[in-house]
XYZ file of C-alpha atoms in Angstrom:
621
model
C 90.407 -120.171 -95.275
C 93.602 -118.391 -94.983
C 94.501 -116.053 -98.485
C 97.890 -115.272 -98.503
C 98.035 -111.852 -100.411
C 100.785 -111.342 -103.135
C 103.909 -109.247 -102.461
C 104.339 -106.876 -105.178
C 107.405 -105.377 -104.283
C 111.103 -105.399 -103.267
C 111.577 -105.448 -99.383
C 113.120 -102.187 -99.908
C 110.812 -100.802 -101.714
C 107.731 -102.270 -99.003
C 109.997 -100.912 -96.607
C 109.222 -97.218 -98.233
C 105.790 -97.937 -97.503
C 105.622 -98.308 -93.855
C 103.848 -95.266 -92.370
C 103.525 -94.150 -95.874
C 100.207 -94.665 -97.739
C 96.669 -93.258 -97.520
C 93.360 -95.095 -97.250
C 89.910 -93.945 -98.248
C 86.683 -95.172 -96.150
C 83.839 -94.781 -98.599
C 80.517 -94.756 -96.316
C 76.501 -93.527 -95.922
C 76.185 -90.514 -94.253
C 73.946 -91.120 -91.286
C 75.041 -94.843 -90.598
C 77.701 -94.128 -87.929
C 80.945 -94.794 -89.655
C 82.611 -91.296 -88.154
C 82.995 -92.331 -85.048
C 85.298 -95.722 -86.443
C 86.965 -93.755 -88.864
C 87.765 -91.512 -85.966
C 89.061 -94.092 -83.863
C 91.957 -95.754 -86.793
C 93.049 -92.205 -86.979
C 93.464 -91.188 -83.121
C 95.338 -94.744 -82.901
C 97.397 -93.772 -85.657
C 98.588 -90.293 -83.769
C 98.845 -92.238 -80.713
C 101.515 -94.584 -81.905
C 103.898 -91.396 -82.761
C 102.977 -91.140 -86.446
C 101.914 -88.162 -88.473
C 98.534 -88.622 -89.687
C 95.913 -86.584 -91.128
C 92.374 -87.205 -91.579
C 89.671 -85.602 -93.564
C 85.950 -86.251 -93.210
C 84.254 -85.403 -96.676
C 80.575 -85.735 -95.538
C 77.202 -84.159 -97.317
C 75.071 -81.842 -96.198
C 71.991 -84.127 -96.178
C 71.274 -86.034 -92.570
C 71.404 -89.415 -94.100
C 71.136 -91.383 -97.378
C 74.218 -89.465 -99.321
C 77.835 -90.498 -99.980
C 80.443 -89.782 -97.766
C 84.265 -90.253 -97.018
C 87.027 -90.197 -94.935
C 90.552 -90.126 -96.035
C 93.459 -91.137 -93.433
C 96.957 -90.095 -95.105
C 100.216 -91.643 -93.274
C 103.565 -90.109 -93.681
C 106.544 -90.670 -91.880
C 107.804 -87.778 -92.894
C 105.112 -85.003 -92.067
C 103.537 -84.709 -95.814
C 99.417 -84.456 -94.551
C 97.867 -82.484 -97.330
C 95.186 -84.782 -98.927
C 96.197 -87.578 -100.697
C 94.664 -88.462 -104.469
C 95.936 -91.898 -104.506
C 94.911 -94.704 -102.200
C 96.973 -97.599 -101.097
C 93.932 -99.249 -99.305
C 89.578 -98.237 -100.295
C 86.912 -99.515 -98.051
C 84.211 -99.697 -99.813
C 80.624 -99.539 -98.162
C 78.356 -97.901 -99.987
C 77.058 -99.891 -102.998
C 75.827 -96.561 -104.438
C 79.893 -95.735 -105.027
C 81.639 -98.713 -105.611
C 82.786 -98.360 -108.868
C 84.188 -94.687 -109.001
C 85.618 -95.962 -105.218
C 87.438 -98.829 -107.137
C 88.764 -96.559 -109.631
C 90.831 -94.412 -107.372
C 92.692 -97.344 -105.535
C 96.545 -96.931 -106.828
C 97.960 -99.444 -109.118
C 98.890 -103.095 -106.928
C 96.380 -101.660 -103.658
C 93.959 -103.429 -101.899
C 90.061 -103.103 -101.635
C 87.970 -104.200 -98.238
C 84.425 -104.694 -98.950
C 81.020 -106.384 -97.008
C 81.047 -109.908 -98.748
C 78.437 -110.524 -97.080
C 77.104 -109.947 -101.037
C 78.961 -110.946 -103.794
C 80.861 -108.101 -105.663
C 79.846 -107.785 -109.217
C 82.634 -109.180 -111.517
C 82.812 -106.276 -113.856
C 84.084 -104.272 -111.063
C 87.092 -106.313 -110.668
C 90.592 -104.994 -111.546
C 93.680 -107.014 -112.024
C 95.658 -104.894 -110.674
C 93.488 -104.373 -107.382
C 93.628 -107.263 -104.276
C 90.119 -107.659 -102.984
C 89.392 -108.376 -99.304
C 86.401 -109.581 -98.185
C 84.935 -109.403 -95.424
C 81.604 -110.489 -94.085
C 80.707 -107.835 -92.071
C 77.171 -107.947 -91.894
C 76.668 -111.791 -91.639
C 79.144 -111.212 -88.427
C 76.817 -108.499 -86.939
C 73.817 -110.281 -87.960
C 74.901 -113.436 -85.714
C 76.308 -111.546 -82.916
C 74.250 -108.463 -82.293
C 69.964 -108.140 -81.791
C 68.919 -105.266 -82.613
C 69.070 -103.442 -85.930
C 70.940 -100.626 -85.457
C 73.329 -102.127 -83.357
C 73.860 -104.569 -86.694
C 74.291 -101.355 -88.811
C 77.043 -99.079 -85.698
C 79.001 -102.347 -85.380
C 79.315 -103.038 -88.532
C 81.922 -99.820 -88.901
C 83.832 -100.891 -85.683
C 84.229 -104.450 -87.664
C 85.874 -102.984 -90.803
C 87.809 -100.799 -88.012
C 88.649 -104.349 -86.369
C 90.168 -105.797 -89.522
C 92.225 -102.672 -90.495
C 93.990 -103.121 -87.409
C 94.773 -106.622 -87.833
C 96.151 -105.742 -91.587
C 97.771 -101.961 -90.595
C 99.402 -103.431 -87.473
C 97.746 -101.113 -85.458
C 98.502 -100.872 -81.713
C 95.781 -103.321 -80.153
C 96.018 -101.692 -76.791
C 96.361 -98.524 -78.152
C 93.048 -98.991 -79.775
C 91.267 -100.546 -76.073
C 92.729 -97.555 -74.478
C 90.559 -95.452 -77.025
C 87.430 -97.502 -76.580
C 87.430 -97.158 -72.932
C 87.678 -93.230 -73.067
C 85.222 -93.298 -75.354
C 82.498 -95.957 -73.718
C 83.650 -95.841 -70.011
C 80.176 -94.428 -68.832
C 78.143 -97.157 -70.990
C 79.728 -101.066 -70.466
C 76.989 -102.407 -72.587
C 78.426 -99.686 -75.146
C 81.938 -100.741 -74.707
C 81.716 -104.310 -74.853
C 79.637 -104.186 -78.438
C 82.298 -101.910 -79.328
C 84.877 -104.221 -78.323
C 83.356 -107.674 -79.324
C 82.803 -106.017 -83.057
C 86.383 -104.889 -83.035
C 87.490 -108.077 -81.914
C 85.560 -109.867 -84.979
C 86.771 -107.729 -87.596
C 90.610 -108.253 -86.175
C 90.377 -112.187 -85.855
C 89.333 -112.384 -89.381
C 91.403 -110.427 -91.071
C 94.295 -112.367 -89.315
C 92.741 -115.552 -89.613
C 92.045 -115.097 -93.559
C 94.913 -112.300 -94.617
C 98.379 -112.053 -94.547
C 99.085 -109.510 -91.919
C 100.073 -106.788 -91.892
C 100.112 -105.586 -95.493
C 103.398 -104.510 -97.086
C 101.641 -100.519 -96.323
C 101.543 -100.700 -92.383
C 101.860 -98.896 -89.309
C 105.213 -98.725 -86.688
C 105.653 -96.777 -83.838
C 107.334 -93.724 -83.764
C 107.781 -90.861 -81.555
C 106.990 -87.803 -83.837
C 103.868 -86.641 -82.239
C 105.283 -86.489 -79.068
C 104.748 -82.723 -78.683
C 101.781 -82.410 -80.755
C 97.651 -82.601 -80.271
C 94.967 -83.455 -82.403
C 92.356 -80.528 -82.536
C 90.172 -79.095 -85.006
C 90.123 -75.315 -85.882
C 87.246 -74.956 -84.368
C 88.408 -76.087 -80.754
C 91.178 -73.976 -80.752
C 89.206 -71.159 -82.005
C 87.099 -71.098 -78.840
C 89.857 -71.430 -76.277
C 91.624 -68.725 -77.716
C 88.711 -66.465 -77.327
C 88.446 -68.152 -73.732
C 92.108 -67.001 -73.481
C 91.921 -63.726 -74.727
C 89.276 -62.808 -72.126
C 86.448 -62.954 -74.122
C 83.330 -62.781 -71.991
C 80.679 -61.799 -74.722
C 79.343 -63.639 -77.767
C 76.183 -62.990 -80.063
C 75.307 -65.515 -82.563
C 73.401 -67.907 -85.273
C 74.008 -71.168 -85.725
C 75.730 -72.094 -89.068
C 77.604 -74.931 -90.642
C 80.284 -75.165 -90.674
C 81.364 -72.689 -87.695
C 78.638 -74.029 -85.223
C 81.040 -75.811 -83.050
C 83.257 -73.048 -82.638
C 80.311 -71.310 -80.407
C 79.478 -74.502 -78.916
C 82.881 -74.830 -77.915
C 83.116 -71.497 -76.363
C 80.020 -71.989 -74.810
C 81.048 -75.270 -72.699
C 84.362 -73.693 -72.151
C 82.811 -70.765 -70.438
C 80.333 -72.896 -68.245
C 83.692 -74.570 -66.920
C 85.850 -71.612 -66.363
C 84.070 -68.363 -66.449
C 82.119 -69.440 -63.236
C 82.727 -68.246 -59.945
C 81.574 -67.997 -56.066
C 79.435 -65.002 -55.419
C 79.712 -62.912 -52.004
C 76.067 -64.430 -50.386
C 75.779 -61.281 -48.223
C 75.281 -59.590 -51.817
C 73.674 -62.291 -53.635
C 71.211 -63.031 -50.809
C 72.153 -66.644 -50.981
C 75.014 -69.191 -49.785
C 77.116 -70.747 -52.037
C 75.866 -68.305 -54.912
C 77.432 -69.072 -58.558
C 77.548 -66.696 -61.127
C 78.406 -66.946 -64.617
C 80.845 -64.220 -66.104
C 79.919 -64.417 -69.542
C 76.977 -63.907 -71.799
C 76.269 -65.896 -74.922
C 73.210 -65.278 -76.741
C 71.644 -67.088 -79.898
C 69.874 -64.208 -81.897
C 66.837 -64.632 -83.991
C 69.819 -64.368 -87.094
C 73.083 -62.600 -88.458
C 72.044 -59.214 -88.300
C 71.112 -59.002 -84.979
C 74.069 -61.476 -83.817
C 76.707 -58.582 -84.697
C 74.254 -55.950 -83.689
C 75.039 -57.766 -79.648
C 78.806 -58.281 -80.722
C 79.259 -54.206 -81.428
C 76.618 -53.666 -78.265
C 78.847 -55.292 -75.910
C 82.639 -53.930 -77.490
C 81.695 -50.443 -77.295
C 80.382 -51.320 -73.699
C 83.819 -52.274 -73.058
C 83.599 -55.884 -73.398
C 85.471 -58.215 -75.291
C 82.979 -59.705 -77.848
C 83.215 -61.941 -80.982
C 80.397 -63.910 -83.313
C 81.136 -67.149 -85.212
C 79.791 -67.205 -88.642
C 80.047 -68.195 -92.493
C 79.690 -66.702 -95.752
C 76.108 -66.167 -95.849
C 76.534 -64.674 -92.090
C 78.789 -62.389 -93.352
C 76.608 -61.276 -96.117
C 73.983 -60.042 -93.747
C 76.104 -58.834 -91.125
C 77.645 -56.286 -93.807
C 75.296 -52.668 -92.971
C 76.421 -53.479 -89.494
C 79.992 -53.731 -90.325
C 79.948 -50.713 -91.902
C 79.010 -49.110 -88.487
C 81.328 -50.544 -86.459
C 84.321 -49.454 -89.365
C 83.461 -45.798 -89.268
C 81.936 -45.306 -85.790
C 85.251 -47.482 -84.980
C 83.908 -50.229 -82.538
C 86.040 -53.350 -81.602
C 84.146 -56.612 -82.881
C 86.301 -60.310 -83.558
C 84.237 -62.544 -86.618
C 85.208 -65.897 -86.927
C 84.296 -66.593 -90.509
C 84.667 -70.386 -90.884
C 84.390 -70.637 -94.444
C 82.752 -72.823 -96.949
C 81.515 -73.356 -100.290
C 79.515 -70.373 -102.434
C 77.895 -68.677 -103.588
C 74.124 -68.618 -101.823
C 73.432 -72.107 -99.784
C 76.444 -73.321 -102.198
C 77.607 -76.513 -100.635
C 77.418 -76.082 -96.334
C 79.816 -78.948 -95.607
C 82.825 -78.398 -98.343
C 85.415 -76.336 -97.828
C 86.538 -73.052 -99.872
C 88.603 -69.389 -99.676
C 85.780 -67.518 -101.123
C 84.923 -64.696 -98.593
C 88.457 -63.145 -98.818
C 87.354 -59.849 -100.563
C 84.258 -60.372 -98.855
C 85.336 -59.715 -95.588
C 88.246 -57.525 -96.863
C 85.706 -55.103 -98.031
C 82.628 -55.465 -96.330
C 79.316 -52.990 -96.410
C 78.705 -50.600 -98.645
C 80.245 -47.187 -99.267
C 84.828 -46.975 -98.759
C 85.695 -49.689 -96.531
C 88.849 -52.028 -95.356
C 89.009 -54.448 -92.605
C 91.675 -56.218 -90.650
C 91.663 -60.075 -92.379
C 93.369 -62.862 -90.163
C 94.691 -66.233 -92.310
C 95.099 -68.989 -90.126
C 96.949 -72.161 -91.689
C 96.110 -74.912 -88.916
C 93.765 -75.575 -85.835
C 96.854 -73.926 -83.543
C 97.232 -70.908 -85.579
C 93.592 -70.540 -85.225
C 94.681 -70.581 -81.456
C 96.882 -67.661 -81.643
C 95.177 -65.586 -84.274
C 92.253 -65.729 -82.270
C 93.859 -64.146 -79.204
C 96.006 -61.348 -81.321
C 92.452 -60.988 -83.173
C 90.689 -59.092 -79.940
C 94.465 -57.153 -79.452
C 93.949 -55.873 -83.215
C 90.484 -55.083 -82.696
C 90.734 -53.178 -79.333
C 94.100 -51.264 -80.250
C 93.010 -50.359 -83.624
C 89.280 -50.024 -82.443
C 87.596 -51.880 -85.913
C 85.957 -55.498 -86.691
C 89.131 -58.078 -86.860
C 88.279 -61.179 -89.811
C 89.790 -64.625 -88.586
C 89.315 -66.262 -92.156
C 88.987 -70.144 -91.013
C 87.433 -72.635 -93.087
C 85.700 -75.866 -92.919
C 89.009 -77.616 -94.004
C 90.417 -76.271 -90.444
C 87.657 -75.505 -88.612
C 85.826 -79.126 -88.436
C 88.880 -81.493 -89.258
C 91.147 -82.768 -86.917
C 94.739 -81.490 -87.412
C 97.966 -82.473 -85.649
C 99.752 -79.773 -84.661
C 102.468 -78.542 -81.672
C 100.924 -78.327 -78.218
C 99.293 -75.339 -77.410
C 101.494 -72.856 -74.993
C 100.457 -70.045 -72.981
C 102.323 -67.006 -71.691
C 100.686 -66.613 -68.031
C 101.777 -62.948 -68.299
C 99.656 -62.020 -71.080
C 98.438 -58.530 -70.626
C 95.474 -57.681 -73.620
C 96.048 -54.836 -75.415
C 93.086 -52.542 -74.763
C 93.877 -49.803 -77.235
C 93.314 -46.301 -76.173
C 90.849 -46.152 -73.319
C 90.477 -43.091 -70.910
C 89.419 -43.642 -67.493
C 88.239 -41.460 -65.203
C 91.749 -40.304 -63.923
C 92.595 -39.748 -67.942
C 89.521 -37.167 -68.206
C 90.201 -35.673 -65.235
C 93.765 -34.289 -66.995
C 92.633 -32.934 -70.084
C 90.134 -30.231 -70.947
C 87.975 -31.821 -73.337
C 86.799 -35.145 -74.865
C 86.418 -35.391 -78.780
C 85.685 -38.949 -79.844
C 87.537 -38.936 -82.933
C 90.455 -36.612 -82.300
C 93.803 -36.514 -81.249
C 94.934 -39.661 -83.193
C 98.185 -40.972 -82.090
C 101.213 -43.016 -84.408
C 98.444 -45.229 -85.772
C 95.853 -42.660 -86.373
C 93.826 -43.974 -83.288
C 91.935 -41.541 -81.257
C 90.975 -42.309 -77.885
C 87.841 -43.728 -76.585
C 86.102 -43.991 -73.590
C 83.441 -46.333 -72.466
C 79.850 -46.418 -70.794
C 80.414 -45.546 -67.273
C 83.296 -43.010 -67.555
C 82.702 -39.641 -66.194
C 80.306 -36.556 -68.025
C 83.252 -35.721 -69.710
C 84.180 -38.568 -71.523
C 80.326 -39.016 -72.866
C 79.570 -38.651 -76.739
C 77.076 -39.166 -79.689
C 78.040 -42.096 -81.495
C 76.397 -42.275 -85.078
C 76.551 -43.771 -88.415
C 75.912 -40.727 -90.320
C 78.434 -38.129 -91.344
C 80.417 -36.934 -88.455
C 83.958 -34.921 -88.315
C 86.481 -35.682 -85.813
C 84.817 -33.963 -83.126
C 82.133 -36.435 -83.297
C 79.620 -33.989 -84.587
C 77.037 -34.156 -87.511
C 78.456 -33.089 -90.274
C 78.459 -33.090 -94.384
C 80.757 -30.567 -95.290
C 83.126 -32.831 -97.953
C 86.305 -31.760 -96.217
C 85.603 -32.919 -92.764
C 84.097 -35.967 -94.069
C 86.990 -36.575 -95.871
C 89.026 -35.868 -92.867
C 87.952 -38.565 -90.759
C 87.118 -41.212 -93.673
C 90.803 -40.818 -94.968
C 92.392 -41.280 -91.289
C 89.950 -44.593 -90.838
C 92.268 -45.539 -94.042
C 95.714 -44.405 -92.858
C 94.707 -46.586 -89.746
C 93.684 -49.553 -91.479
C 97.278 -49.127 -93.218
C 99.239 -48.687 -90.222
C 97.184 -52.385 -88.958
C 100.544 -53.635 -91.483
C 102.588 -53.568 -89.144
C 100.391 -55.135 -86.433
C 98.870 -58.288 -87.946
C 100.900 -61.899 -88.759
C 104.041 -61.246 -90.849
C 104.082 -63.184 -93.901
C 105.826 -66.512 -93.224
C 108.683 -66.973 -96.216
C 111.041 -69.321 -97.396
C 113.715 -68.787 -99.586
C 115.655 -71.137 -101.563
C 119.218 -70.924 -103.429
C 118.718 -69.675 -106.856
C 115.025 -70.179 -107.064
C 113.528 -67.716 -109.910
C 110.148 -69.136 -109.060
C 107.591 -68.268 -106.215
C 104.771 -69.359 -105.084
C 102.068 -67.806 -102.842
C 99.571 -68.728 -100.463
C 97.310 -68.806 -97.233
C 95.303 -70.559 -94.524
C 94.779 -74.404 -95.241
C 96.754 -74.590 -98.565
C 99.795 -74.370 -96.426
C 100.791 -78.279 -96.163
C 99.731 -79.254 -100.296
C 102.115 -75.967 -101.090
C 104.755 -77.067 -98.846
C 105.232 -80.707 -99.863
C 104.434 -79.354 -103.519
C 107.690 -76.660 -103.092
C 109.775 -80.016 -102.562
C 108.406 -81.898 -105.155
C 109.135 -79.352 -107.817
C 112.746 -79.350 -106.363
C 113.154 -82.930 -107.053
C 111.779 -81.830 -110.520
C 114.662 -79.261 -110.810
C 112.641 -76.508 -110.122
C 113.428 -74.483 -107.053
C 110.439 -72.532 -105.937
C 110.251 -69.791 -103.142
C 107.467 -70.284 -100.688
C 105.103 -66.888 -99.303
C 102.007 -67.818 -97.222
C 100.044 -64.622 -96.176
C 99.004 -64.390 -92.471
C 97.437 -61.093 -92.509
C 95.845 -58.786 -94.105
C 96.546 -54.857 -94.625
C 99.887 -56.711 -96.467
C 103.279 -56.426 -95.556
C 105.872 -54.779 -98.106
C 107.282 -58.098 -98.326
C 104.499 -59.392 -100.295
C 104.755 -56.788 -103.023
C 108.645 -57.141 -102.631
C 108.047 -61.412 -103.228
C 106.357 -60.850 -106.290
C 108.470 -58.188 -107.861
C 111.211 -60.557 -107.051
C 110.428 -63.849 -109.185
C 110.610 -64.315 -113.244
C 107.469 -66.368 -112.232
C 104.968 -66.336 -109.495
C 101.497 -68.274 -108.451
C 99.459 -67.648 -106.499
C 97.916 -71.047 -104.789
C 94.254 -70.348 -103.395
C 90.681 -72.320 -103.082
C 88.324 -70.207 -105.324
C 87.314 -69.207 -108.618
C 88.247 -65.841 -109.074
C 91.753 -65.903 -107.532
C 90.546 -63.179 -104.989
C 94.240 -63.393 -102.997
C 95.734 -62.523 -106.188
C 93.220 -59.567 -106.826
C 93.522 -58.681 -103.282
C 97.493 -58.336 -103.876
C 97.628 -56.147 -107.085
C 94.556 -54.035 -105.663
C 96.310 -53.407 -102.701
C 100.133 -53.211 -103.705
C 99.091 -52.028 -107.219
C 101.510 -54.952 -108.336
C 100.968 -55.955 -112.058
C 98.136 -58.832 -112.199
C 99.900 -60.177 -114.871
C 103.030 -60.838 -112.778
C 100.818 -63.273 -110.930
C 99.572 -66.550 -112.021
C 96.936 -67.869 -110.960
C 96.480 -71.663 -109.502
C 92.638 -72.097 -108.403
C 91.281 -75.231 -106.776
C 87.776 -74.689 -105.586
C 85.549 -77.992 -106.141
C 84.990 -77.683 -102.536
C 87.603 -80.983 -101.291
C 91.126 -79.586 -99.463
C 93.624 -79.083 -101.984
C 96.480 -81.518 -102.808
C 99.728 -81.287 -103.268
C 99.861 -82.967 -106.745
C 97.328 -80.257 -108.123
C 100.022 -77.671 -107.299
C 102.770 -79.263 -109.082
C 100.643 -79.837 -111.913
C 99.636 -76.267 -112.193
C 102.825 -74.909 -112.068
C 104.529 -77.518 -114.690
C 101.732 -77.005 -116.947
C 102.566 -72.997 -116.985
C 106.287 -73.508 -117.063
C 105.870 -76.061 -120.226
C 107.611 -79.089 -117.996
C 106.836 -82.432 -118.078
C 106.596 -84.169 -114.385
């Protein structure tokens, strides 16, 4: 039986709404649906449009709620969406508060191979049913075939009523299944079912659809934590020590298969004994757990390699004493700190900025650090190789402050490029030929522009040797606790730190005509801030836009703030630690800064912005 779905608006108005809506796929964690919801979005980017997704999972194997939200927008608005045009809704355990956040006239797919309780109805909601389990129960065996296919069937019927790109969508299949037929033709007999009933039984497409477009022409789909690792791969990164934590797991496993592809290489058989010897050029290593993880990252830097770890919150809680180390014996180390909801165990699998002062400060005893703020999976990219630059030139531990938002979404963003006459920055390293021209070799002396002394590394000649240590030393690199000469070197560790200004990401600004309003931010708040800037404008309120890239700041953050009758500060976690960060640092007035928190743990929106800041400024939106 055909149902021919009611047209609630205008054809202009249904016109606004081609590759412009979001749906929500309400699942159980553990039954597959990933890989489905997956697939609607990578068709989506593949027919030109910009798309988002975000995977909202538990930390639980199986059993628990989860979600996946797919936001559409023709014109490049991909924050998270809080209203949905179309909810599938598969999990019994949800389907009320699911039917609750469907926007006013949208549409609601569900199994019906059950009926729906009545009282969950809404007038102003279109329900779809579809039997999806009576059609994998008559046309797959075994069970948890019945339960995989399932997914691919709701996929099936979205692309009947999105007017999604059938080949498209085969193409995707096959680069998926190609080394399993059996695989690939369940995959494509499910998606087949879902699609034939949705056009036999619905009105397709809905007024909300899909067109082509060429906007993602020049863009990828990655995840932070992809582009994390082939940075590092780029960079020349050949060492890695770590322990395996969610959510910046991948990032290591990612580095890991990237350096069994290219950091592999023929070995000379008269020296390795052998013909056709292969060597491997890198060394990863899974330690027994944090501590030890950085203990191999600083082993390996002051060796002279380029080393990094990939961590999380709790990581960097145990990691600190070490840090400590490598900031005042002044060792090169890169941390990845993929960050995620705290405090303790917190919430492993939902996103958060809460390890900014963290990591700013971390260890005990007068310490700064070099923080990194990257916005998208190919920032990530980029701050990953000037990460090992900062760390080498200004010999300290570098902070690339991901988080789960960027590091285990996928993101569209412009292609990746690569200068193939990137030299690395090394920093101040003496060779042989160096210590053969000067008379003697102090460790910690000598400091040049930006109060970096020289170093030398295992290897170099007699001259160039010296006792590294953790306790009090004076420039000379000898035991010390005299107050002045401790003073001496601990105050030029924070002249360097401040010179690192200069060095790391500028600030990326936008100014607007006659805007007496700014608004600050960093890493994955960037999109929500950016589409919130122009929806206070159509307000008639002009807002200036700051994101922070790096941290020792830039003046022009201090400047930015001084500069606005009103300023917020936009930032995932309780304490508004950027906006501590700022007036600690640029001993800026608190007060001049208002804060705008969002830290439930789910990527920030643009609406929640433009809330906050009407709310403050007393206007109604």
């Amino acid at each position: 039986m055909t149902t021919t779905l009611p047209q609630r608006h205008e054809s202009e108005a249904a016109n606004s709404k081609v590759n412009n809506f979001a749906l929500k796929l309400a699942n159980v964690n553990g039954t597959g649906s990933a890989s489905a919801n997956s697939l609607l979005m990578q068709a989506i980017f593949r027919m030109g449009i910009p798309v988002s997704g975000k995977n909202l999972f538990p930390s639980n194997i199986q059993g628990l709620p989860t979600w996946y939200e797919i936001r559409v927008n023709k014109s490049g608005y991909t924050a998270r969406a809080l209203d949905y045009d179309l909810m599938v809704a598969m999990n019994s355990q949800t389907y009320a508060d699911d039917i609750a956040e469907v926007a006013s006239g949208g549409y609601l797919l569900y199994d019906s191979s059950w009926p729906l309780d009545t009282e969950l109805m809404r007038e102003d909601v279109t329900f779809l049913g579809v039997p999806l389990a009576k059609m994998c129960l008559e046309n797959f065996s075994s069970s948890r075939e019945r339960v995989l296919m399932k997914n691919v069937a709701y996929a099936g019927a979205l692309v009947g009523l999105l007017d999604l790109d059938l080949d498209v969508i085969a193409t995707l299949l096959t680069e998926s299944y190609s080394r399993n037929e059996k695989l690939l033709a369940s995959n494509q007999k499910a998606l087949r079912l879902g699609y034939d009933f949705a056009k036999e039984n619905f009105s397709c497409p809905l007024e909300f659809h899909v067109a082509p477009m060429n906007e993602t022409a020049h863009s990828i789909l990655i995840d932070g934590n992809t582009a994390s690792a082939l940075g590092c791969l780029y960079a020349g990164a050949t060492v890695a020590g770590w322990y395996p934590i969610t959510p910046a797991t991948a990032l290591m496993d990612n580095f890991t298969a990237l350096c069994a592809k290219y950091r592999r290489e023929p070995v000379d058989s008269v020296v390795a004994g052998a013909p056709d010897s292969i060597q491997n050029n890198y060394l990863i290593l899974q330690a027994e757990d944090e501590i030890a993880a950085i203990g191999m990252v600083l082993g390996a830097s002051w060796s002279g390699a380029r080393s990094f770890t990939s961590t999380s919150g709790p990581g960097i809680s145990l990691m600190s004493e070490l840090l400590g180390l490598a900031y005042y014996t002044e060792i090169p180390a890169v941390i990845f700190d993929v960050q995620r909801t705290g405090p303790s165990t917190g919430m492993p699998t939902r996103t958060q900025q809460a390890d900014i002062l963290l990591c700013a400060y971390a260890s005990h005893g007068d310490t700064k650090h070099i923080l990194l703020f990257p916005a998208n999976p190919h920032e990530c990219f980029e701050f990953a190789v000037a990460s090992f630059d900062l760390a080498e030139h200004y010999q300290t531990p570098v902070f690339v402050l991901s988080d789960l938002d960027i590091g285990m979404n996928d993101w569209v963003v412009p292609e990746l490029t690569w200068d193939d006459h990137f030299v690395p920055d090394r920093g101040r390293v003496l060779d042989d030929k160096d210590l053969s021209e000067i008379a003697e070799f102090f460790r910690y002396a000598n400091a040049d522009d930006d109060f970096v002394a020289a170093r030398t590394v295992p290897g170099s000649a007699e001259k160039g040797a010296y006792f590294i240590r953790g306790s009090g030393h004076d420039k000379f690199g000898k035991y010390t606790e005299a107050p002045a000469e401790y003073q001496e070197v601990v105050d030029r560790l924070k002249k360097k730190h401040a010179a690192a200004a200069h060095s790391v990401p500028a600030p990326i600004e936008i100014r607007r005509p006659g805007a007496t309003v700014g608004i600050i931010t960093l890493g994955s708040c960037d999109l929500a801030v950016r589409e919130a800037i122009d929806e206070l404008s159509a307000l008639g309120i002009e807002a200036d836009f700051l994101r922070v890239c790096g941290f020792p700041f830039a003046p022009s953050v201090r400047e930015f703030v001084e500069s606005h009758e009103h300023c917020f500060v936009v930032e995932q976690n309780r304490d508004g630690q950027l906006r501590s960060l700022i007036s600690l640092e640029t001993e800026v007035d608190i007060n001049q800064m208002h804060p705008v928190l969002h830290y439930g743990g789910f990527p920030l929106s643009a609406v929640q912005v433009v809330t906050a800041v009407t709310e403050k400024l007393e206007i109604r939106s």
